[in-house]
Amino acid sequence: MLVCCANLVCCCASGFCLASCVQGPAPQPAAAVEQQQQQQDGKETKKKDKKDKKAAGLTLGKGCAVVRAHLEKAAAGAAGTLQVIDGGLAAADAVLGGGAGLDAVAGAIAAHEAPAVKLLEDLRVVVEANQARRKPKVAKGARDFLPDQMAIREAAFGTITSVFKRHGAVAIDTPVFELRETLMGKYGEDSKLIYDLADQGGELLSLRYDLTVPFARYVAVNAIGNIKRYHIGKVYRRDQPQLNRGRFREFFQCDFDIAGSYAAMVPDAEVLSVLVEILRDLQLGKFTVKLNHRRLLDAMLAIAGVPPQKFRPICSAIDKLDKEPWEVVRAEMVEEKGLPGDVADTIGQFVMLRGEPRQLLAVLTASEHPLAQHPDSAAALAELSSLFDYLDALGALGPISFDLSLARGLDYYTGVIYEAVLEGGNVGSIAAGGRYDKLVGMFSGKDVPAVGVSIGIERVFAIMEGQARERAAASGTAIRATETQVLVASIGNGMQVKRMEVAAKLWAAGIKAEFGFKPNPKMGDQLGYALEQGIPFMVLFGETELQQGQVKVKDMAAKTEETVALDGLVAELQRLIAAQVAS
C-alpha cells in the first residue's frame, strides 16, 4: 500500500522506494532484496514503529495527492532516472525513521541521482505552499468561544454564582491535574475516561474527571471538618463527543457541596433546593429532578437475587435506562452480565416505579412491599420521608420525581442521588449529584459526610445560546457581546483626545463606555457601530458643542436626542440607564 509521508518519502509494503512511486517497480539489487526480506521477517516486532510512521505520513492530508501527481508528471518519459541504489535504500529508510526530512533523503541519493535531488527541491516548494494553506483546527471534543457565546456563558455563570452566594457558600479552587492514585478507583467503569498525563519526574498525574473527588482530597489534606463551598472549573473526559448534545472532552462544571456532620437530610435538602433555584433562575424550560437512594438500589438488587459482586455492574446497566429501552438493558444484564432472566425481570418490575415523591413513598413503605421489609431499604425510605418534608418547606418539592430507575454510575455515592433533565429536551442530564459519606475517608482515614450537586454548564449553555439566537432572530437584532452602555462619538477632526476625556469621566463614574480608536471617524460609521453592537446610548459632540460646554445624548431605542451640560452628563446618563434597567 502506498502512503505519502510528511517528509515526502513513499513507504511501500516492501520498504522505501522512490522509484516505484514514480514509474512503477524498479529493478532492485540483491542487497536491497535481502534487506527487504529482513524487514519483512521483523514486521511484527516493528509494528508500532510502522504505525507511527504511517500516522506521520498522513499529516499532509490532501497534499499527498498533490505530491504524488507532481512526482508522476516530473518522471514522465524519464525511465530509470529515479532508481534507488543499494546504499540509498538503506539510508533513506533510516532517514524515514528519524524524520530528518527532504534534506537527508536528498543527501542519501545525491551522489547517484542528481535529477531526483532536483525533483525533491521542486517538491519542497509544493509542500511549503500546501502547508501554508492548511487551516489549524480545534482538538476533537474541545471548542473555541466567540465573543457573543462568551457573553451568554458569563451570564449563566453569573446566575449560578449568585445562587451559590445566596446560600452562603465560599469559593475554592483545586489544580486541573491530580495524582493518578487520587482519581483511580472512584468512578467505576468510567475510570477508563480519565486522561492520563505523561510521566512528570516520577509523579503519575491525570487530568481531573470531575470536581467532587478533588474536593474530597482538598477536605482531607486541609483537615476541614465542615464547609459549604462552590467551585466552577474545567474537567476532562476521554468520552466520545456529541457536540449537538453539549458533550465535550473539555468542559466546565459548577459544583455546590456541603461537607460536615449535620442533622440527617437537612444538607441534602438545601443542595437540592440550590439546584432547583438555579434551574428556575436560568429559565431553561420545564425540568424534572429525578431522585433515588443508593441503599434502595442495593436492597432492590438483593431482593431480586443479584450477587453482591454484581451490584455495581448491574447498576451501570440500569443507569442506561434514560437512553435505552428496558429490552436493551435487560439483554445486557442477561447476555453480558450473566444474570438469569427471572432475576432481570424482577429488577424490571422495580425500575419501572416512578412518580410523585410522597405517593410512591407510600407505596414502597406499605407493609406488604418487599422494600419495606428489607432493613437497608427501610432506613433509606425513612430518610426520604424526612427529605421530602424538608424540600416541601423550602419550596423545592414540585419538580422532584421519585424514580427507582435512577442509578448514578459513580462508585462513591452512598445515599440520596439525583439528576436533572429538561422535559422534551435532547441534551441529556444537565445536573447531577448525591451523598458521598465515605469519599473523604478514602484519603484521610476519617470519614466526613458530604453531599453535593454538579451543574453541566456546557449543556446549559447550549440551551441558552439556542434561546438567545431565537430571540435575536425574532427581533432582528444580534446577541450582544459587550455590556457597553454608552458610545462617545464626535463630529469633525481632532476630537480623539476629547472623546477619551469624556470616556474616562464616564468610566470613573462606573458607566461602561467606548470612544473608538479612529482619530477622525465618520458619524455614519459611529452610528452603525452603536446599532450593530446594541449600545443603548450615544454621547455626541463637535467643536461647537464643546465651546458651549454641552454635549448631545442620543437614546438609540427611543430615537430621541437631548442637549445636556457637560458637567451634568454623568448624572443624566445614570438616570437614563437606571430607567432602562427598570423597564
Coordinates of C-alpha atoms in Angstrom, one line a residue:
M1 CA 0.0 0.0 0.0
L2 CA 1.4 3.4 -0.9
V3 CA 1.3 6.3 1.6
C4 CA 2.9 9.6 1.0
C5 CA 4.7 10.8 4.2
A6 CA 5.4 14.1 5.7
N7 CA 9.0 14.1 4.5
L8 CA 7.7 13.2 1.0
V9 CA 9.2 9.7 1.1
C10 CA 7.0 6.9 -0.1
C11 CA 6.5 3.9 2.2
C12 CA 5.7 0.8 0.2
A13 CA 4.9 -2.6 1.6
S14 CA 8.4 -3.6 0.7
G15 CA 10.2 -0.7 2.2
F16 CA 11.4 2.7 0.8
C17 CA 11.3 3.0 -2.9
L18 CA 11.2 6.5 -4.5
A19 CA 11.4 4.9 -8.0
S20 CA 8.3 2.8 -7.6
C21 CA 6.3 5.8 -6.7
V22 CA 7.2 7.5 -10.0
Q23 CA 7.4 4.8 -12.7
G24 CA 6.4 1.5 -11.1
P25 CA 8.6 -1.1 -9.5
A26 CA 12.3 -0.7 -10.4
P27 CA 14.9 -3.4 -10.7
Q28 CA 16.4 -3.9 -7.3
P29 CA 19.9 -5.1 -6.4
A30 CA 20.4 -8.3 -4.5
A31 CA 21.4 -6.4 -1.4
A32 CA 18.2 -4.4 -1.5
V33 CA 16.2 -7.6 -1.9
E34 CA 17.9 -9.2 1.1
Q35 CA 17.3 -6.1 3.2
Q36 CA 13.6 -6.1 2.3
Q37 CA 13.4 -9.8 3.3
Q38 CA 14.9 -8.9 6.7
Q39 CA 12.5 -6.1 7.2
Q40 CA 9.6 -8.5 6.4
D41 CA 10.9 -11.0 8.9
G42 CA 10.9 -8.4 11.6
K43 CA 7.5 -7.0 10.7
E44 CA 5.7 -8.0 13.9
T45 CA 8.4 -6.6 16.2
K46 CA 8.3 -3.2 14.3
K47 CA 4.5 -3.0 14.2
K48 CA 4.3 0.0 16.5
D49 CA 7.1 1.9 14.7
K50 CA 5.4 1.4 11.3
K51 CA 2.0 2.6 12.7
D52 CA 3.8 5.8 14.0
K53 CA 5.4 6.3 10.5
K54 CA 2.1 5.9 8.9
A55 CA 0.5 8.4 11.2
A56 CA 3.3 10.9 10.5
G57 CA 2.8 10.3 6.8
L58 CA -0.8 11.3 6.9
T59 CA -0.1 14.8 8.3
L60 CA -0.2 16.4 4.9
G61 CA -3.7 15.4 4.3
K62 CA -4.8 16.1 0.7
G63 CA -1.4 17.5 -0.1
C64 CA -0.1 13.9 -0.5
A65 CA -2.2 13.7 -3.7
V66 CA -0.6 16.8 -4.9
V67 CA 2.9 15.4 -4.3
R68 CA 2.0 12.1 -6.0
A69 CA 0.8 14.0 -9.1
H70 CA 3.9 16.1 -9.2
L71 CA 6.1 13.1 -9.0
E72 CA 4.3 11.3 -11.8
K73 CA 4.4 14.4 -14.0
A74 CA 8.1 15.1 -13.4
A75 CA 9.1 11.5 -14.1
A76 CA 7.1 11.1 -17.3
G77 CA 9.4 9.8 -20.1
A78 CA 12.4 9.6 -17.7
A79 CA 12.6 5.9 -17.3
G80 CA 15.3 4.8 -14.9
T81 CA 16.1 8.3 -13.7
L82 CA 15.0 7.7 -10.1
Q83 CA 16.2 4.1 -9.5
V84 CA 17.5 3.9 -5.9
I85 CA 20.9 2.2 -5.4
D86 CA 21.8 -0.2 -2.6
G87 CA 23.1 2.4 -0.2
G88 CA 20.3 4.8 -1.0
L89 CA 17.7 2.2 0.0
A90 CA 19.2 1.7 3.5
A91 CA 20.0 5.4 4.1
A92 CA 16.6 6.6 3.0
D93 CA 14.8 4.0 5.3
A94 CA 16.9 5.3 8.2
V95 CA 16.0 8.8 7.4
L96 CA 12.3 8.0 7.3
G97 CA 12.6 6.6 10.8
G98 CA 14.5 9.6 12.1
G99 CA 12.2 12.1 10.4
A100 CA 15.1 14.2 9.1
G101 CA 13.1 15.2 6.0
L102 CA 13.8 16.1 2.5
D103 CA 17.4 17.3 3.0
A104 CA 18.6 14.0 4.3
V105 CA 16.7 12.0 1.7
A106 CA 18.2 14.1 -1.0
G107 CA 21.7 13.5 0.6
A108 CA 21.1 9.8 0.6
I109 CA 20.8 9.7 -3.2
A110 CA 22.6 12.8 -4.3
A111 CA 25.8 11.1 -5.5
H112 CA 23.9 8.9 -7.9
E113 CA 20.6 10.7 -8.7
A114 CA 21.0 14.4 -9.3
P115 CA 17.7 14.6 -11.2
A116 CA 16.0 13.1 -8.1
V117 CA 17.6 15.8 -5.9
K118 CA 16.2 18.5 -8.2
L119 CA 12.8 16.9 -8.1
L120 CA 12.9 16.9 -4.3
E121 CA 13.8 20.6 -4.3
D122 CA 10.8 21.2 -6.5
L123 CA 8.6 19.2 -4.2
R124 CA 9.8 21.3 -1.2
V125 CA 8.1 24.3 -2.8
V126 CA 4.9 22.3 -3.3
V127 CA 4.9 21.2 0.3
E128 CA 5.6 24.6 1.8
A129 CA 2.8 26.1 -0.2
N130 CA 0.4 23.3 0.8
Q131 CA 1.2 23.6 4.5
A132 CA 0.7 27.3 4.3
R133 CA -2.8 26.7 3.0
R134 CA -3.7 24.3 5.7
K135 CA -6.0 25.7 8.4
P136 CA -5.5 25.0 12.1
K137 CA -8.3 23.3 13.9
V138 CA -9.5 22.8 17.4
A139 CA -8.8 19.4 19.0
K140 CA -11.7 16.9 18.9
G141 CA -14.0 17.4 21.8
A142 CA -12.9 20.9 22.6
R143 CA -14.2 24.3 21.4
D144 CA -13.4 28.0 21.0
F145 CA -15.9 30.5 22.3
L146 CA -16.8 33.6 20.1
P147 CA -17.5 36.9 21.9
D148 CA -21.3 36.6 21.8
Q149 CA -21.0 33.0 23.1
M150 CA -18.8 34.2 25.9
A151 CA -21.4 36.8 26.8
I152 CA -24.1 34.1 27.2
R153 CA -21.7 31.9 29.2
E154 CA -20.7 34.7 31.5
A155 CA -24.4 35.4 32.1
A156 CA -25.0 31.7 33.0
F157 CA -22.0 31.8 35.4
G158 CA -23.3 35.0 37.0
T159 CA -26.8 33.5 37.6
I160 CA -25.4 30.3 39.0
T161 CA -22.8 32.0 41.2
S162 CA -25.4 34.4 42.6
V163 CA -27.5 31.4 43.9
F164 CA -24.4 29.8 45.4
K165 CA -23.6 33.0 47.3
R166 CA -27.2 33.5 48.3
H167 CA -26.8 30.2 50.3
G168 CA -23.6 31.3 52.0
A169 CA -21.2 29.2 50.0
V170 CA -17.4 30.0 49.8
A171 CA -15.4 29.6 46.6
I172 CA -12.4 27.3 46.4
D173 CA -10.1 26.1 43.6
T174 CA -8.0 23.0 43.0
P175 CA -5.4 22.0 40.3
V176 CA -6.7 20.8 37.0
F177 CA -4.4 17.7 37.4
E178 CA -4.2 15.3 40.4
L179 CA -2.0 12.4 41.3
R180 CA -3.3 9.4 39.4
E181 CA -3.8 7.5 42.6
T182 CA -6.2 10.2 43.8
L183 CA -8.6 9.6 41.0
M184 CA -8.3 5.8 40.5
G185 CA -11.0 3.6 41.9
K186 CA -13.5 6.4 42.4
Y187 CA -15.5 6.3 39.1
G188 CA -16.3 2.6 38.5
E189 CA -16.5 1.8 34.7
D190 CA -16.0 5.5 33.9
S191 CA -12.4 5.3 35.1
K192 CA -11.4 4.5 31.6
L193 CA -12.4 8.0 30.6
I194 CA -9.7 9.6 32.7
Y195 CA -7.0 11.5 30.8
D196 CA -3.5 10.3 32.0
L197 CA -0.6 12.7 31.6
A198 CA 3.0 11.7 30.6
D199 CA 5.4 10.9 33.4
Q200 CA 6.3 14.1 35.3
G201 CA 9.6 13.3 37.1
G202 CA 8.3 10.3 38.9
E203 CA 4.7 11.5 39.7
L204 CA 1.9 9.8 37.7
L205 CA -0.7 12.5 37.0
S206 CA -4.1 12.7 35.5
L207 CA -6.5 15.5 34.5
R208 CA -9.4 15.8 36.9
Y209 CA -12.5 13.9 35.8
D210 CA -14.9 15.9 38.0
L211 CA -14.7 18.5 40.8
T212 CA -16.0 16.2 43.5
V213 CA -13.0 13.8 44.1
P214 CA -10.6 16.8 44.1
F215 CA -12.9 18.4 46.7
A216 CA -12.8 15.4 48.9
R217 CA -9.0 15.3 48.6
Y218 CA -9.0 19.1 49.5
V219 CA -11.1 18.4 52.6
A220 CA -8.8 15.6 53.7
V221 CA -5.5 17.5 53.0
N222 CA -6.6 20.6 54.8
A223 CA -8.3 18.7 57.7
I224 CA -11.6 20.5 57.2
G225 CA -14.4 19.5 59.5
N226 CA -17.3 21.3 57.7
I227 CA -17.6 23.6 54.7
K228 CA -20.2 24.9 52.3
R229 CA -18.4 25.5 49.1
Y230 CA -18.8 26.2 45.4
H231 CA -16.3 25.6 42.6
I232 CA -16.5 26.5 38.9
G233 CA -13.8 24.9 36.8
K234 CA -12.9 22.7 33.8
V235 CA -12.8 18.9 33.8
Y236 CA -11.7 16.4 31.2
R237 CA -13.0 13.1 29.9
R238 CA -11.9 10.8 27.1
D239 CA -15.5 10.5 26.0
Q240 CA -17.0 10.4 22.5
P241 CA -18.0 14.0 21.9
Q242 CA -21.6 14.8 20.8
L243 CA -21.4 18.5 20.2
N244 CA -25.1 18.8 19.3
R245 CA -25.9 17.5 22.8
G246 CA -23.4 19.6 24.6
R247 CA -21.0 16.7 25.3
F248 CA -17.3 17.6 25.1
R249 CA -14.0 16.3 26.3
E250 CA -13.1 19.5 28.0
F251 CA -15.9 21.3 29.7
F252 CA -16.9 23.4 32.8
Q253 CA -18.7 22.1 35.8
C254 CA -20.3 24.2 38.5
D255 CA -20.4 22.4 41.9
F256 CA -22.0 23.1 45.2
D257 CA -21.2 20.9 48.2
I258 CA -21.8 20.8 51.9
A259 CA -19.4 18.7 54.0
G260 CA -19.7 18.0 57.7
S261 CA -21.9 16.3 60.3
Y262 CA -25.4 17.8 60.5
A263 CA -28.9 16.7 61.1
A264 CA -29.9 13.9 58.7
M265 CA -31.1 15.1 55.3
V266 CA -31.0 18.8 56.1
P267 CA -27.9 19.5 53.9
D268 CA -29.3 17.2 51.2
A269 CA -32.5 19.3 51.1
E270 CA -30.5 22.6 50.8
V271 CA -28.4 21.2 48.0
L272 CA -31.5 20.1 46.1
S273 CA -33.1 23.5 46.8
V274 CA -30.0 25.2 45.3
L275 CA -30.3 23.0 42.2
V276 CA -34.0 23.9 41.7
E277 CA -33.4 27.6 42.3
I278 CA -30.6 27.6 39.6
L279 CA -32.7 25.9 37.0
R280 CA -35.6 28.2 37.7
D281 CA -33.4 31.3 37.5
L282 CA -31.8 30.2 34.3
Q283 CA -35.2 29.9 32.7
L284 CA -34.3 26.9 30.6
G285 CA -37.8 25.5 30.4
K286 CA -39.7 22.9 32.4
F287 CA -37.4 20.4 34.2
T288 CA -37.6 17.4 36.4
V289 CA -35.2 16.3 39.1
K290 CA -35.1 12.5 39.3
L291 CA -34.3 11.2 42.7
N292 CA -33.4 7.8 44.2
H293 CA -31.3 6.4 47.1
R294 CA -28.3 4.2 46.7
R295 CA -29.3 1.9 49.5
L296 CA -32.7 1.4 47.8
L297 CA -30.8 0.2 44.7
D298 CA -28.7 -2.2 46.7
A299 CA -31.8 -3.6 48.5
M300 CA -33.7 -3.9 45.3
L301 CA -30.9 -5.9 43.7
A302 CA -30.5 -8.1 46.8
I303 CA -34.3 -8.8 46.8
A304 CA -34.1 -9.7 43.1
G305 CA -31.3 -12.2 43.8
V306 CA -28.3 -10.4 42.3
P307 CA -25.0 -11.5 43.8
P308 CA -23.3 -8.6 45.7
Q309 CA -20.2 -8.7 43.4
K310 CA -22.5 -7.8 40.5
F311 CA -24.3 -4.9 42.2
R312 CA -22.1 -2.2 40.5
P313 CA -22.1 -3.7 37.0
I314 CA -25.9 -4.1 37.2
C315 CA -26.3 -0.5 38.4
S316 CA -24.3 0.7 35.4
A317 CA -26.7 -1.2 33.2
I318 CA -29.8 0.3 34.9
D319 CA -28.2 3.8 34.6
K320 CA -28.7 3.4 30.8
L321 CA -32.4 3.4 31.0
D322 CA -32.6 7.1 30.3
K323 CA -31.1 6.4 26.9
E324 CA -32.1 2.8 26.1
P325 CA -35.4 0.9 26.3
W326 CA -35.8 -1.8 29.0
E327 CA -35.5 -4.6 26.4
V328 CA -32.0 -3.4 25.5
V329 CA -30.9 -3.0 29.2
R330 CA -32.4 -6.4 30.1
A331 CA -30.4 -8.0 27.3
E332 CA -27.2 -6.5 28.6
M333 CA -28.0 -7.8 32.1
V334 CA -28.6 -11.4 30.8
E335 CA -26.2 -11.7 27.9
E336 CA -23.3 -9.6 29.1
K337 CA -23.6 -9.5 32.8
G338 CA -24.7 -13.1 33.2
L339 CA -28.0 -12.6 35.2
P340 CA -30.7 -15.2 35.0
G341 CA -33.7 -14.0 33.1
D342 CA -36.1 -14.1 36.0
V343 CA -33.7 -12.0 38.2
A344 CA -33.6 -9.4 35.4
D345 CA -37.4 -9.4 35.2
T346 CA -37.7 -8.8 38.9
I347 CA -35.3 -5.8 38.6
G348 CA -37.5 -4.6 35.7
Q349 CA -40.6 -4.5 38.0
F350 CA -38.7 -2.3 40.4
V351 CA -37.2 0.2 37.9
M352 CA -40.5 0.9 36.3
L353 CA -41.7 2.6 39.5
R354 CA -41.5 6.4 39.4
G355 CA -43.8 9.3 40.2
E356 CA -44.7 12.0 42.7
P357 CA -42.4 11.5 45.8
R358 CA -44.9 11.1 48.6
Q359 CA -47.3 8.9 46.6
L360 CA -44.6 6.5 45.6
L361 CA -43.1 6.6 49.1
A362 CA -46.5 5.5 50.4
V363 CA -46.5 2.5 48.0
L364 CA -43.0 1.4 49.0
T365 CA -43.5 1.8 52.7
A366 CA -46.6 -0.3 52.7
S367 CA -46.1 -3.4 55.0
E368 CA -46.5 -5.9 52.2
H369 CA -43.9 -4.3 49.8
P370 CA -40.6 -6.1 49.8
L371 CA -38.6 -2.9 50.1
A372 CA -40.4 -2.0 53.3
Q373 CA -39.3 -5.4 54.8
H374 CA -35.6 -5.1 53.9
P375 CA -33.5 -3.4 56.7
D376 CA -31.4 -1.3 54.4
S377 CA -34.2 0.0 52.2
A378 CA -36.5 0.6 55.2
A379 CA -33.8 3.0 56.6
A380 CA -33.4 4.7 53.2
L381 CA -37.2 5.2 52.9
A382 CA -37.3 6.8 56.3
E383 CA -34.6 9.3 55.2
L384 CA -36.5 10.0 52.0
S385 CA -39.6 10.8 54.1
S386 CA -37.7 13.5 56.0
L387 CA -36.1 14.8 52.8
F388 CA -39.5 15.3 51.1
D389 CA -40.8 17.2 54.1
Y390 CA -37.7 19.5 54.1
L391 CA -38.0 20.0 50.3
D392 CA -41.6 21.0 50.7
A393 CA -40.7 23.5 53.4
L394 CA -38.1 25.0 51.1
G395 CA -40.5 25.2 48.1
A396 CA -38.4 22.8 46.1
L397 CA -40.5 19.6 46.1
G398 CA -42.5 20.4 42.9
P399 CA -40.0 19.4 40.2
I400 CA -38.9 16.2 42.1
S401 CA -39.7 12.8 40.7
F402 CA -39.0 9.7 42.8
D403 CA -37.5 7.3 40.2
L404 CA -36.2 3.8 41.1
S405 CA -34.5 3.6 37.6
L406 CA -32.0 6.3 38.5
A407 CA -28.7 4.6 39.2
R408 CA -25.8 7.0 39.1
G409 CA -22.7 5.1 37.9
L410 CA -20.1 6.6 40.2
D411 CA -18.8 4.4 42.9
Y412 CA -18.5 7.0 45.6
Y413 CA -22.3 7.7 46.2
T414 CA -23.7 6.3 49.5
G415 CA -27.1 7.9 49.9
V416 CA -29.5 10.1 48.0
I417 CA -28.7 10.5 44.3
Y418 CA -30.4 12.8 41.8
E419 CA -30.2 14.0 38.2
A420 CA -31.9 17.0 36.5
V421 CA -33.3 16.7 32.9
L422 CA -35.2 19.1 30.7
E423 CA -38.6 17.9 29.6
G424 CA -38.7 17.5 25.9
G425 CA -35.0 18.3 25.5
N426 CA -32.3 16.3 23.7
V427 CA -29.3 17.3 25.8
G428 CA -29.4 14.6 28.4
S429 CA -28.7 15.3 32.1
I430 CA -28.0 19.0 32.9
A431 CA -27.1 18.4 36.6
A432 CA -26.5 15.5 38.9
G433 CA -25.3 14.8 42.4
G434 CA -25.8 12.9 45.6
R435 CA -24.4 12.0 49.0
Y436 CA -20.9 10.6 49.4
D437 CA -20.1 10.0 53.1
K438 CA -17.1 7.7 52.5
L439 CA -15.1 9.6 49.9
V440 CA -13.1 11.9 52.2
G441 CA -12.2 8.9 54.3
M442 CA -10.5 7.3 51.3
F443 CA -7.8 10.0 51.6
S444 CA -7.6 10.7 55.3
G445 CA -8.9 7.6 57.0
K446 CA -11.6 9.7 58.7
D447 CA -15.0 10.0 57.1
V448 CA -16.5 13.4 56.6
P449 CA -20.2 13.2 55.5
A450 CA -20.8 15.2 52.3
V451 CA -23.4 15.9 49.7
G452 CA -23.3 18.0 46.5
V453 CA -24.5 18.7 43.0
S454 CA -22.8 19.5 39.8
I455 CA -24.3 21.6 37.0
G456 CA -23.3 20.6 33.5
I457 CA -22.8 24.2 32.2
E458 CA -21.9 23.2 28.6
R459 CA -25.3 21.7 28.1
V460 CA -27.0 24.6 29.9
F461 CA -25.0 26.9 27.7
A462 CA -26.1 25.1 24.5
I463 CA -29.8 25.6 25.5
M464 CA -29.3 29.3 26.5
E465 CA -27.4 30.0 23.2
G466 CA -30.3 28.5 21.2
Q467 CA -32.8 30.6 23.1
A468 CA -30.8 33.7 22.7
R469 CA -30.4 33.2 18.9
E470 CA -34.1 32.6 18.6
R471 CA -34.9 35.8 20.4
A472 CA -32.3 37.7 18.3
A473 CA -33.8 36.4 15.1
A474 CA -37.3 37.2 16.1
S475 CA -36.4 40.8 17.0
G476 CA -34.0 41.3 14.1
T477 CA -31.1 42.1 16.4
A478 CA -27.8 40.5 17.3
I479 CA -26.6 38.9 20.5
R480 CA -24.7 41.5 22.4
A481 CA -21.1 40.5 23.0
T482 CA -20.3 43.6 25.2
E483 CA -22.1 45.4 28.0
T484 CA -21.2 48.8 26.7
Q485 CA -23.8 51.4 27.8
V486 CA -22.5 54.5 26.0
L487 CA -20.6 55.2 22.8
V488 CA -18.7 58.5 22.9
A489 CA -18.8 59.9 19.4
S490 CA -17.6 63.1 17.8
I491 CA -18.2 65.3 14.7
G492 CA -15.2 66.9 12.9
N493 CA -11.5 66.4 13.1
G494 CA -9.1 66.5 16.0
M495 CA -11.6 65.2 18.6
Q496 CA -10.0 61.9 19.7
V497 CA -8.4 63.4 22.9
K498 CA -11.8 64.9 23.9
R499 CA -13.6 61.6 23.3
M500 CA -11.0 59.9 25.5
E501 CA -11.5 62.6 28.3
V502 CA -15.3 62.1 28.2
A503 CA -15.0 58.3 28.2
A504 CA -12.6 58.5 31.2
K505 CA -15.1 60.6 33.1
L506 CA -17.8 58.0 32.4
W507 CA -15.6 55.1 33.5
A508 CA -14.8 56.9 36.7
A509 CA -18.5 57.0 37.4
G510 CA -18.9 53.3 36.8
I511 CA -20.5 53.7 33.4
K512 CA -19.5 51.2 30.7
A513 CA -18.3 53.3 27.7
E514 CA -16.3 53.1 24.4
F515 CA -14.8 56.0 22.5
G516 CA -13.4 54.5 19.2
F517 CA -9.8 54.3 18.0
K518 CA -10.0 56.2 14.7
P519 CA -8.8 59.7 15.0
N520 CA -11.4 61.2 12.7
P521 CA -14.3 58.7 12.4
K522 CA -17.3 59.4 10.2
M523 CA -20.6 59.9 12.0
G524 CA -22.3 57.2 9.9
D525 CA -19.7 54.7 10.9
Q526 CA -20.1 55.6 14.6
L527 CA -23.9 55.3 14.4
G528 CA -23.6 52.0 12.6
Y529 CA -21.3 50.6 15.2
A530 CA -23.6 51.6 18.0
L531 CA -26.6 49.9 16.3
E532 CA -24.6 46.8 15.4
Q533 CA -23.3 46.4 19.0
G534 CA -26.7 47.2 20.6
I535 CA -25.3 50.1 22.5
P536 CA -28.3 51.9 24.0
F537 CA -26.9 55.5 24.3
M538 CA -24.5 57.8 22.4
V539 CA -22.8 61.0 23.6
L540 CA -22.3 63.3 20.6
F541 CA -20.3 66.5 20.3
G542 CA -18.3 68.7 17.9
E543 CA -16.2 71.8 18.3
T544 CA -19.3 74.0 18.7
E545 CA -20.9 71.9 21.5
L546 CA -17.7 71.8 23.4
Q547 CA -17.2 75.6 23.2
Q548 CA -20.7 75.9 24.8
G549 CA -19.9 73.3 27.5
Q550 CA -22.6 71.0 26.1
V551 CA -23.0 67.5 24.5
K552 CA -25.9 65.7 23.0
V553 CA -27.2 62.4 24.4
K554 CA -28.9 60.1 21.9
D555 CA -31.3 57.3 23.1
M556 CA -30.9 54.7 20.4
A557 CA -34.1 52.7 21.2
A558 CA -36.3 55.8 21.6
K559 CA -34.6 57.6 18.7
T560 CA -34.6 60.8 20.7
E561 CA -31.8 63.3 21.3
E562 CA -31.3 65.9 24.1
T563 CA -28.7 68.5 24.8
V564 CA -27.0 68.2 28.2
A565 CA -24.4 70.3 30.0
L566 CA -21.1 68.5 30.1
D567 CA -20.9 68.9 33.9
G568 CA -24.3 67.1 34.2
L569 CA -23.6 64.4 31.7
V570 CA -22.8 61.6 34.3
A571 CA -25.9 62.3 36.3
E572 CA -28.1 62.3 33.2
L573 CA -26.7 59.1 31.8
Q574 CA -27.1 57.4 35.2
R575 CA -30.7 58.4 35.2
L576 CA -31.3 57.1 31.7
I577 CA -29.5 53.8 32.4
A578 CA -31.5 53.2 35.6
A579 CA -34.7 53.9 33.8
Q580 CA -33.7 51.4 31.1
V581 CA -32.9 48.7 33.6
A582 CA -36.1 49.3 35.5
S583 CA -38.1 48.9 32.3

